[in-house]
mmCIF file of C-alpha atoms in Angstrom:
data_model
loop_
_atom_site.group_PDB
_atom_site.id
_atom_site.type_symbol
_atom_site.label_atom_id
_atom_site.label_comp_id
_atom_site.label_asym_id
_atom_site.label_seq_id
_atom_site.Cartn_x
_atom_site.Cartn_y
_atom_site.Cartn_z
ATOM 1 C CA MET A 1 174.520 172.917 345.724
ATOM 2 C CA GLN A 2 171.343 172.082 343.867
ATOM 3 C CA GLY A 3 172.947 172.494 340.489
ATOM 4 C CA GLU A 4 173.395 175.183 337.942
ATOM 5 C CA GLY A 5 170.467 177.563 337.650
ATOM 6 C CA VAL A 6 171.144 181.043 336.306
ATOM 7 C CA ILE A 7 174.587 182.568 335.699
ATOM 8 C CA VAL A 8 174.961 186.203 334.664
ATOM 9 C CA LYS A 9 178.428 187.721 334.146
ATOM 10 C CA GLY A 10 179.433 191.244 333.151
ATOM 11 C CA LEU A 11 175.972 192.194 331.873
ATOM 12 C CA THR A 12 175.808 195.728 330.441
ATOM 13 C CA LYS A 13 172.994 197.419 328.543
ATOM 14 C CA THR A 14 172.886 201.042 327.390
ATOM 15 C CA PHE A 15 170.220 203.133 325.709
ATOM 16 C CA GLY A 16 172.081 205.944 323.986
ATOM 17 C CA LYS A 17 174.099 207.651 326.722
ATOM 18 C CA VAL A 18 172.065 206.057 329.528
ATOM 19 C CA VAL A 19 173.666 203.028 331.176
ATOM 20 C CA ALA A 20 170.618 201.008 332.252
ATOM 21 C CA VAL A 21 172.596 197.960 333.440
ATOM 22 C CA ASN A 22 176.197 198.471 334.457
ATOM 23 C CA ASN A 23 178.422 195.365 334.404
ATOM 24 C CA ILE A 24 176.420 193.224 336.828
ATOM 25 C CA SER A 25 177.070 189.591 337.736
ATOM 26 C CA PHE A 26 175.266 187.033 339.875
ATOM 27 C CA GLU A 27 174.585 183.296 340.183
ATOM 28 C CA LEU A 28 171.405 181.560 341.279
ATOM 29 C CA GLU A 29 171.102 177.879 342.153
ATOM 30 C CA ARG A 30 168.486 175.723 340.467
ATOM 31 C CA GLY A 31 165.120 175.723 342.235
ATOM 32 C CA ARG A 32 165.793 179.015 344.045
ATOM 33 C CA VAL A 33 164.253 182.494 343.866
ATOM 34 C CA LEU A 34 166.300 185.648 343.297
ATOM 35 C CA THR A 35 164.570 189.012 343.524
ATOM 36 C CA LEU A 36 165.956 192.057 341.751
ATOM 37 C CA LEU A 37 164.839 194.829 344.096
ATOM 38 C CA GLY A 38 165.137 198.558 343.630
ATOM 39 C CA PRO A 39 163.388 201.818 342.730
ATOM 40 C CA SER A 40 161.997 202.683 339.311
ATOM 41 C CA GLY A 41 164.771 203.166 336.759
ATOM 42 C CA CYS A 42 167.361 201.116 338.675
ATOM 43 C CA GLY A 43 167.819 198.591 335.849
ATOM 44 C CA LYS A 44 165.998 195.592 337.301
ATOM 45 C CA SER A 45 163.426 195.171 334.504
ATOM 46 C CA THR A 46 166.073 195.752 331.820
ATOM 47 C CA THR A 47 168.145 192.994 333.425
ATOM 48 C CA LEU A 48 165.148 190.669 333.270
ATOM 49 C CA LEU A 49 164.493 191.534 329.623
ATOM 50 C CA CYS A 50 168.126 190.778 328.776
ATOM 51 C CA ILE A 51 167.814 187.387 330.464
ATOM 52 C CA ALA A 52 164.584 186.784 328.528
ATOM 53 C CA GLY A 53 166.231 187.718 325.219
ATOM 54 C CA ILE A 54 163.815 190.576 324.621
ATOM 55 C CA GLU A 55 166.662 193.087 324.984
ATOM 56 C CA ARG A 56 170.114 192.461 323.481
ATOM 57 C CA PRO A 57 172.880 193.458 325.920
ATOM 58 C CA ASP A 58 175.966 195.390 324.839
ATOM 59 C CA SER A 59 178.145 192.879 326.657
ATOM 60 C CA GLY A 60 177.800 189.932 328.963
ATOM 61 C CA PHE A 61 177.236 186.226 329.444
ATOM 62 C CA ILE A 62 173.978 184.493 330.440
ATOM 63 C CA SER A 63 173.429 180.795 331.093
ATOM 64 C CA LEU A 64 170.047 179.258 332.002
ATOM 65 C CA GLU A 65 170.074 175.800 333.611
ATOM 66 C CA GLY A 66 173.385 175.005 331.882
ATOM 67 C CA LYS A 67 172.327 176.364 328.481
ATOM 68 C CA VAL A 68 174.301 179.392 327.275
ATOM 69 C CA VAL A 69 171.789 181.832 325.803
ATOM 70 C CA THR A 70 173.931 184.985 325.563
ATOM 71 C CA ASP A 71 177.679 185.349 325.126
ATOM 72 C CA THR A 72 178.648 188.610 323.460
ATOM 73 C CA SER A 73 182.299 187.539 323.237
ATOM 74 C CA ARG A 74 181.173 184.828 320.806
ATOM 75 C CA LYS A 75 178.345 186.893 319.295
ATOM 76 C CA LEU A 76 175.878 184.327 320.645
ATOM 77 C CA PHE A 77 172.343 185.556 321.281
ATOM 78 C CA LEU A 78 169.403 183.159 321.321
ATOM 79 C CA PRO A 79 165.925 184.617 320.701
ATOM 80 C CA PRO A 80 163.320 184.312 323.500
ATOM 81 C CA GLU A 81 161.586 181.285 321.983
ATOM 82 C CA GLU A 82 164.817 179.277 322.139
ATOM 83 C CA ARG A 83 165.601 180.095 325.783
ATOM 84 C CA GLU A 84 162.956 177.814 327.316
ATOM 85 C CA ILE A 85 161.745 180.467 329.736
ATOM 86 C CA GLY A 86 158.357 181.377 331.116
ATOM 87 C CA MET A 87 157.573 185.038 331.710
ATOM 88 C CA VAL A 88 154.795 186.928 333.472
ATOM 89 C CA PHE A 89 154.534 190.656 332.821
ATOM 90 C CA GLN A 90 153.103 193.330 335.087
ATOM 91 C CA SER A 91 150.060 193.655 332.785
ATOM 92 C CA TYR A 92 149.665 189.810 332.508
ATOM 93 C CA ALA A 93 149.305 190.298 328.689
ATOM 94 C CA LEU A 94 146.326 187.951 328.359
ATOM 95 C CA TRP A 95 144.532 187.780 325.024
ATOM 96 C CA PRO A 96 141.096 189.350 325.687
ATOM 97 C CA HIS A 97 139.396 187.458 322.836
ATOM 98 C CA MET A 98 140.654 184.063 324.041
ATOM 99 C CA THR A 99 139.227 181.865 326.789
ATOM 100 C CA VAL A 100 141.284 180.875 329.811
ATOM 101 C CA PHE A 101 141.976 177.520 328.143
ATOM 102 C CA ASP A 102 143.152 179.102 324.902
ATOM 103 C CA ASN A 103 145.326 181.649 326.704
ATOM 104 C CA VAL A 104 147.107 178.927 328.650
ATOM 105 C CA ALA A 105 147.345 176.672 325.591
ATOM 106 C CA PHE A 106 148.825 179.390 323.373
ATOM 107 C CA PRO A 107 152.545 178.573 323.989
ATOM 108 C CA LEU A 108 151.835 174.896 323.273
ATOM 109 C CA VAL A 109 149.932 175.692 320.070
ATOM 110 C CA LEU A 110 152.860 177.796 318.872
ATOM 111 C CA ARG A 111 155.181 174.856 319.533
ATOM 112 C CA LYS A 112 152.771 172.528 317.675
ATOM 113 C CA TYR A 113 152.117 170.119 320.532
ATOM 114 C CA PRO A 114 149.527 167.377 319.817
ATOM 115 C CA LYS A 115 145.957 168.301 320.827
ATOM 116 C CA ASP A 116 145.717 165.580 323.469
ATOM 117 C CA GLU A 117 149.000 166.757 325.007
ATOM 118 C CA ILE A 118 147.755 170.353 324.988
ATOM 119 C CA ARG A 119 144.548 169.413 326.819
ATOM 120 C CA ARG A 120 146.449 167.401 329.427
ATOM 121 C CA ARG A 121 149.045 170.096 330.091
ATOM 122 C CA VAL A 122 146.476 172.908 330.264
ATOM 123 C CA ARG A 123 144.358 170.947 332.764
ATOM 124 C CA GLU A 124 147.419 170.255 334.907
ATOM 125 C CA ALA A 125 148.578 173.888 334.785
ATOM 126 C CA LEU A 126 145.136 175.227 335.731
ATOM 127 C CA ALA A 127 144.923 172.727 338.597
ATOM 128 C CA LEU A 128 148.298 173.924 339.874
ATOM 129 C CA VAL A 129 147.058 177.524 340.069
ATOM 130 C CA GLY A 130 143.634 176.592 341.434
ATOM 131 C CA LEU A 131 141.546 177.552 338.397
ATOM 132 C CA GLU A 132 139.867 174.246 337.565
ATOM 133 C CA GLY A 133 136.435 174.783 336.025
ATOM 134 C CA LEU A 134 137.222 178.249 334.626
ATOM 135 C CA GLU A 135 138.556 177.045 331.281
ATOM 136 C CA ASN A 136 135.760 178.644 329.244
ATOM 137 C CA ARG A 137 135.793 182.075 330.868
ATOM 138 C CA TYR A 138 137.328 185.147 329.247
ATOM 139 C CA PRO A 139 139.836 187.436 331.016
ATOM 140 C CA TYR A 140 137.235 190.174 331.586
ATOM 141 C CA GLN A 141 135.174 187.648 333.578
ATOM 142 C CA LEU A 142 138.022 187.066 336.044
ATOM 143 C CA SER A 143 139.285 188.974 339.060
ATOM 144 C CA GLY A 144 142.752 190.493 339.035
ATOM 145 C CA GLY A 145 144.072 187.624 341.142
ATOM 146 C CA GLN A 146 142.572 185.057 338.784
ATOM 147 C CA GLN A 147 144.070 186.811 335.751
ATOM 148 C CA GLN A 148 147.459 186.724 337.441
ATOM 149 C CA ARG A 149 147.094 182.957 337.938
ATOM 150 C CA VAL A 150 146.138 182.453 334.296
ATOM 151 C CA ALA A 151 149.330 184.281 333.289
ATOM 152 C CA LEU A 152 151.341 182.009 335.609
ATOM 153 C CA ALA A 153 149.673 178.888 334.210
ATOM 154 C CA ARG A 154 150.513 180.020 330.678
ATOM 155 C CA ALA A 155 154.119 180.691 331.705
ATOM 156 C CA ILE A 156 154.705 177.218 333.179
ATOM 157 C CA VAL A 157 152.527 175.079 330.888
ATOM 158 C CA TYR A 158 155.445 173.963 328.707
ATOM 159 C CA GLU A 159 157.791 173.375 331.666
ATOM 160 C CA PRO A 160 160.329 176.171 331.111
ATOM 161 C CA ARG A 161 163.867 176.087 332.482
ATOM 162 C CA VAL A 162 163.458 179.405 334.305
ATOM 163 C CA LEU A 163 160.455 181.539 335.282
ATOM 164 C CA LEU A 164 160.830 185.324 334.976
ATOM 165 C CA LEU A 165 158.332 187.508 336.852
ATOM 166 C CA ASP A 166 158.183 191.282 336.285
ATOM 167 C CA GLU A 167 156.165 192.864 339.133
ATOM 168 C CA PRO A 168 153.293 190.389 338.666
ATOM 169 C CA LEU A 169 151.450 191.437 341.841
ATOM 170 C CA SER A 170 151.544 195.217 341.416
ATOM 171 C CA ASN A 171 148.060 195.443 339.860
ATOM 172 C CA LEU A 172 146.365 193.618 342.747
ATOM 173 C CA ASP A 173 144.779 195.422 345.674
ATOM 174 C CA ALA A 174 146.651 195.362 348.984
ATOM 175 C CA LYS A 175 144.769 192.494 350.673
ATOM 176 C CA ILE A 176 144.911 190.174 347.655
ATOM 177 C CA ARG A 177 148.546 191.078 347.030
ATOM 178 C CA ASP A 178 149.455 190.144 350.602
ATOM 179 C CA HIS A 179 147.833 186.708 350.163
ATOM 180 C CA ALA A 180 149.338 186.267 346.683
ATOM 181 C CA ARG A 181 152.901 186.639 347.996
ATOM 182 C CA PHE A 182 152.601 183.536 350.138
ATOM 183 C CA TRP A 183 150.618 181.626 347.533
ATOM 184 C CA LEU A 184 153.249 182.380 344.892
ATOM 185 C CA ARG A 185 156.063 181.210 347.181
ATOM 186 C CA GLU A 186 154.289 177.907 347.819
ATOM 187 C CA PHE A 187 153.611 177.569 344.084
ATOM 188 C CA GLN A 188 157.323 177.995 343.333
ATOM 189 C CA ARG A 189 158.304 175.423 345.944
ATOM 190 C CA LYS A 190 155.793 172.915 344.593
ATOM 191 C CA LEU A 191 157.266 173.219 341.096
ATOM 192 C CA ASN A 192 160.858 173.557 342.359
ATOM 193 C CA ILE A 193 161.438 175.971 339.482
ATOM 194 C CA THR A 194 164.208 178.578 339.261
ATOM 195 C CA VAL A 195 162.690 182.082 339.468
ATOM 196 C CA ILE A 196 163.992 185.585 338.899
ATOM 197 C CA TYR A 197 161.531 188.092 340.304
ATOM 198 C CA VAL A 198 161.473 191.857 339.792
ATOM 199 C CA THR A 199 159.837 194.253 342.240
ATOM 200 C CA HIS A 200 160.221 197.561 344.044
ATOM 201 C CA ASP A 201 158.222 196.187 346.994
ATOM 202 C CA GLN A 202 160.414 195.229 349.943
ATOM 203 C CA ALA A 203 157.742 193.030 351.551
ATOM 204 C CA GLU A 204 157.369 190.961 348.372
ATOM 205 C CA ALA A 205 161.121 190.493 348.193
ATOM 206 C CA MET A 206 161.372 189.406 351.837
ATOM 207 C CA VAL A 207 158.559 186.847 351.516
ATOM 208 C CA LEU A 208 159.428 185.357 348.140
ATOM 209 C CA SER A 209 163.213 185.303 347.947
ATOM 210 C CA ASP A 210 166.034 182.954 348.728
ATOM 211 C CA LYS A 211 168.324 185.804 347.688
ATOM 212 C CA ILE A 212 167.781 189.515 347.082
ATOM 213 C CA ALA A 213 169.899 191.682 344.785
ATOM 214 C CA VAL A 214 169.393 195.343 345.678
ATOM 215 C CA MET A 215 169.906 197.521 342.609
ATOM 216 C CA ASN A 216 170.343 201.236 342.000
ATOM 217 C CA GLU A 217 171.534 203.166 338.955
ATOM 218 C CA GLY A 218 172.182 199.993 336.986
ATOM 219 C CA LYS A 219 174.373 198.321 339.618
ATOM 220 C CA ILE A 220 173.887 195.588 342.193
ATOM 221 C CA LEU A 221 174.782 197.185 345.530
ATOM 222 C CA GLN A 222 174.333 194.071 347.648
ATOM 223 C CA ILE A 223 173.203 190.495 347.185
ATOM 224 C CA GLY A 224 172.325 188.085 349.972
ATOM 225 C CA THR A 225 169.523 186.372 351.863
ATOM 226 C CA PRO A 226 166.651 188.558 353.110
ATOM 227 C CA LYS A 227 168.045 188.249 356.654
ATOM 228 C CA GLU A 228 171.554 189.268 355.553
ATOM 229 C CA ILE A 229 170.286 192.249 353.581
ATOM 230 C CA TYR A 230 168.041 193.426 356.417
ATOM 231 C CA GLU A 231 170.419 192.926 359.326
ATOM 232 C CA ASN A 232 173.728 193.816 357.644
ATOM 233 C CA PRO A 233 173.167 196.462 354.954
ATOM 234 C CA ALA A 234 176.298 197.147 352.939
ATOM 235 C CA SER A 235 175.558 200.790 352.141
ATOM 236 C CA PRO A 236 173.355 203.729 353.150
ATOM 237 C CA PHE A 237 171.109 203.140 350.126
ATOM 238 C CA VAL A 238 170.479 199.502 351.053
ATOM 239 C CA ALA A 239 169.859 200.391 354.710
ATOM 240 C CA ASP A 240 167.336 203.054 353.752
ATOM 241 C CA PHE A 241 165.611 201.123 350.960
ATOM 242 C CA ILE A 242 165.177 197.949 353.021
ATOM 243 C CA GLY A 243 163.158 198.835 356.075
ATOM 244 C CA GLY A 244 163.689 202.600 356.048
ATOM 245 C CA ALA A 245 166.608 202.654 358.478
ATOM 246 C CA ASN A 246 167.532 205.699 360.516
ATOM 247 C CA LEU A 247 170.979 206.958 359.506
ATOM 248 C CA LEU A 248 173.196 209.209 361.637
ATOM 249 C CA PRO A 249 176.711 210.388 360.697
ATOM 250 C CA ALA A 250 179.324 209.347 363.256
ATOM 251 C CA VAL A 251 183.027 208.795 363.904
ATOM 252 C CA VAL A 252 184.564 205.562 365.200
ATOM 253 C CA GLU A 253 186.327 206.197 368.522
ATOM 254 C CA GLY A 254 187.403 202.669 369.395
ATOM 255 C CA THR A 255 186.295 199.066 369.927
ATOM 256 C CA ASP A 256 184.959 197.054 372.841
ATOM 257 C CA LYS A 257 184.315 193.287 372.836
ATOM 258 C CA GLY A 258 183.650 193.104 369.121
ATOM 259 C CA TYR A 259 181.590 196.307 368.983
ATOM 260 C CA TYR A 260 182.553 199.721 367.663
ATOM 261 C CA LEU A 261 182.307 202.765 369.912
ATOM 262 C CA CYS A 262 181.004 205.613 367.781
ATOM 263 C CA ARG A 263 180.136 209.238 368.426
ATOM 264 C CA THR A 264 177.497 210.983 366.376
ATOM 265 C CA GLU A 265 177.875 214.543 365.099
ATOM 266 C CA GLU A 266 175.508 215.607 367.885
ATOM 267 C CA GLY A 267 177.880 214.140 370.488
ATOM 268 C CA TYR A 268 175.941 211.003 371.411
ATOM 269 C CA GLN A 269 178.044 207.893 372.050
ATOM 270 C CA ILE A 270 176.550 204.864 370.329
ATOM 271 C CA THR A 271 177.849 201.294 370.486
ATOM 272 C CA ALA A 272 177.322 199.437 367.209
ATOM 273 C CA ARG A 273 178.161 196.130 365.596
ATOM 274 C CA SER A 274 179.278 195.897 361.985
ATOM 275 C CA PRO A 275 180.221 193.315 359.331
ATOM 276 C CA HIS A 276 182.602 195.973 357.975
ATOM 277 C CA SER A 277 186.076 196.876 359.243
ATOM 278 C CA PHE A 278 186.734 200.337 360.658
ATOM 279 C CA LYS A 279 189.730 202.048 362.224
ATOM 280 C CA THR A 280 189.660 204.672 364.959
ATOM 281 C CA GLY A 281 188.880 208.011 363.346
ATOM 282 C CA ASP A 282 186.939 206.535 360.408
ATOM 283 C CA ARG A 283 183.690 208.234 359.519
ATOM 284 C CA CYS A 284 180.626 206.033 359.203
ATOM 285 C CA LEU A 285 176.850 206.031 359.418
ATOM 286 C CA ILE A 286 174.974 204.626 362.384
ATOM 287 C CA SER A 287 171.982 202.623 361.140
ATOM 288 C CA PHE A 288 169.012 201.281 363.107
ATOM 289 C CA ARG A 289 165.438 200.278 362.257
ATOM 290 C CA PRO A 290 162.397 202.147 363.611
ATOM 291 C CA ILE A 291 161.044 198.910 365.124
ATOM 292 C CA HIS A 292 164.262 198.229 367.046
ATOM 293 C CA ALA A 293 164.347 201.500 368.980
ATOM 294 C CA GLU A 294 162.767 201.958 372.407
ATOM 295 C CA ILE A 295 161.259 205.279 373.445
ATOM 296 C CA TYR A 296 161.020 206.715 376.966
ATOM 297 C CA GLY A 297 159.239 209.762 378.260
ATOM 298 C CA ASN A 298 161.467 212.487 379.633
ATOM 299 C CA ASP A 299 160.555 211.546 383.228
ATOM 300 C CA GLU A 300 160.962 207.774 382.698
ATOM 301 C CA LYS A 301 164.074 205.860 383.736
ATOM 302 C CA ALA A 302 165.958 204.734 380.608
ATOM 303 C CA PRO A 303 169.268 202.951 379.951
ATOM 304 C CA GLU A 304 172.289 205.209 380.281
ATOM 305 C CA GLU A 305 174.055 204.144 377.071
ATOM 306 C CA ASN A 306 173.052 204.274 373.399
ATOM 307 C CA ILE A 307 170.640 207.092 374.100
ATOM 308 C CA LEU A 308 169.502 209.910 371.797
ATOM 309 C CA LEU A 309 167.687 212.929 373.200
ATOM 310 C CA CYS A 310 164.830 213.910 370.922
ATOM 311 C CA GLU A 311 161.698 216.008 370.566
ATOM 312 C CA ILE A 312 158.441 214.689 369.123
ATOM 313 C CA MET A 313 157.645 216.303 365.772
ATOM 314 C CA TYR A 314 154.755 214.077 364.682
ATOM 315 C CA LYS A 315 152.947 211.066 366.077
ATOM 316 C CA ALA A 316 150.486 208.805 364.229
ATOM 317 C CA TYR A 317 148.446 205.912 365.593
ATOM 318 C CA LEU A 318 148.594 203.007 363.138
ATOM 319 C CA GLY A 319 146.429 200.511 364.987
ATOM 320 C CA GLY A 320 148.402 198.767 367.707
ATOM 321 C CA VAL A 321 151.518 200.882 367.276
ATOM 322 C CA TYR A 322 152.505 204.541 367.257
ATOM 323 C CA ASP A 323 154.738 205.953 364.522
ATOM 324 C CA TYR A 324 156.937 208.758 365.879
ATOM 325 C CA ARG A 325 158.953 211.244 363.841
ATOM 326 C CA LEU A 326 161.524 212.758 366.189
ATOM 327 C CA LEU A 327 163.879 215.713 366.008
ATOM 328 C CA VAL A 328 167.359 214.836 367.328
ATOM 329 C CA LEU A 329 168.402 217.477 369.865
ATOM 330 C CA GLU A 330 171.829 219.126 369.855
ATOM 331 C CA ALA A 331 172.078 218.692 366.079
ATOM 332 C CA LYS A 332 173.786 221.452 364.104
ATOM 333 C CA GLU A 333 171.311 220.894 361.299
ATOM 334 C CA THR A 334 167.835 219.363 361.252
ATOM 335 C CA ARG A 335 168.231 215.647 361.939
ATOM 336 C CA THR A 336 165.279 213.331 362.398
ATOM 337 C CA VAL A 337 164.729 209.688 363.336
ATOM 338 C CA ARG A 338 161.687 207.459 363.226
ATOM 339 C CA VAL A 339 160.502 205.066 365.938
ATOM 340 C CA THR A 340 157.628 202.585 365.747
ATOM 341 C CA THR A 341 156.426 201.304 369.119
ATOM 342 C CA GLU A 342 153.383 200.288 371.138
ATOM 343 C CA LYS A 343 154.191 202.962 373.741
ATOM 344 C CA ASN A 344 152.302 206.240 373.899
ATOM 345 C CA VAL A 345 154.796 208.572 375.592
ATOM 346 C CA GLY A 346 153.783 212.059 374.570
ATOM 347 C CA ASP A 347 152.737 214.505 371.902
ATOM 348 C CA LYS A 348 154.255 217.091 369.597
ATOM 349 C CA GLY A 349 156.887 219.186 371.351
ATOM 350 C CA ASP A 350 157.497 216.743 374.214
ATOM 351 C CA LYS A 351 161.049 215.671 374.991
ATOM 352 C CA VAL A 352 161.804 211.920 374.868
ATOM 353 C CA LYS A 353 164.765 209.563 375.060
ATOM 354 C CA VAL A 354 165.430 206.977 372.351
ATOM 355 C CA TYR A 355 167.384 203.845 373.251
ATOM 356 C CA VAL A 356 168.704 201.415 370.643
ATOM 357 C CA PRO A 357 170.234 198.118 371.862
ATOM 358 C CA PRO A 358 173.796 197.754 370.488
ATOM 359 C CA ARG A 359 172.911 194.455 368.765
ATOM 360 C CA HIS A 360 170.406 196.379 366.623
ATOM 361 C CA VAL A 361 172.770 199.197 365.623
ATOM 362 C CA VAL A 362 174.951 198.700 362.540
ATOM 363 C CA ALA A 363 177.878 200.890 361.536
ATOM 364 C CA ILE A 364 178.069 201.090 357.745
ATOM 365 C CA PRO A 365 180.544 202.811 355.408
ATOM 366 C CA LEU A 366 179.771 206.134 353.822
ATOM 367 C CA GLY A 367 178.950 206.071 350.125
ATOM 368 C CA SER A 368 176.243 204.665 347.860
#
C-alpha cells in the first residue's frame, strides 16, 4: 500500500428525478491513476464534480489524501478551494486575455503567494510540461496540445493533493491525442500524484490507468486493472464497451479441466473459461474479441472445436488488417460477429469458419 489516496463511499447525486450517480464507492491508493470510463450520461463527470466540490452530493463520503472533504452524515461539505485539488476541464478554461505565465500563476495569486514564490513555481511548472520560453504568449498563439499543457501546469502549480482530469485530450486531433496519452502518463509518474481521470475513450483508459471503473447509468459495473477489465469482463456491457466483444447467447452443458462447455443458440459447442461460477443448465453469454478470432476459408483445414460457421457480410481493409463483419449461420435470428485479422479469405457472400481458442473465450453472466 502506498497510503491513503482517494476514498469515496455511498456517493449519490440526483437532478430532479434523474439519478446521475447511484450509490457508488471506490478507493484509490496515493500516486495512482483511476479512470472513470463510460458513455455520455453515465455519471462519470458528475462523480468528478462531486469530488471537486463543484456539485454537492445528496449522500456520501469523500476523503482526499486523508482529508475528509464531504460527509453528508455530518453535514460536512468543503468548497473547492479548500479541497487542495487541481482540475483540468475539457475546454481547458484558459483566460484568453492573460499570458501563459499569468494563467499558470492565477491559482497562486488567488492564494496570495509572494511574488518570488510565484515566479519560481510557475517556472518549475512550465518546465515540467515542456513550455519553457512561452511565458509571454497568449492562449490563441498556442496549439491545442500546448494549451492543454498550460492547463495542466496551472492545475499542479500549487501542489494539489489530487489531480482531477475531465476528458482533457478530447479536443486534440487524433495524432496529437495518441502522443499526449503517453506523455500524460509519464508526467503523472514523474509527479507521483494521485489522479482521477474521466473519459469515454477506451484507449486513453488503457494507457493511463492503474485502475479503471466502468460506469453506466450512474453505477460502477466493474473496477479493476486494464488487464482485468479487458480479459475478464463482469457483464455484457463491460465486454462490449471495452474492446467491442462479440457476444453470443449460450447454455452451460458441463465442465472440463477448469473450462465450461457451452452450446450457443445456433448449436455450436464452444469451450470457454470464466472468472464466474456457473452450473449445468445456466444461461450465459459467450464473449470473445475480434482480434482473438481466427478465420478460415471454407476449403481450408481448420480446428474441429470452437468453430462457428459464418458468411461474409462486409469486409474492409484497414491497412495491414482486414475487418470482417460475419453472419452466423444456423441462427434463428440475425446474429453477427466481427473478426479482425491479417488474412484475406474471401468476399461478401463467401462461407468461412471462425475459430476462437478457448483461452480467449469468456463466459459471462446475463444482465447489465
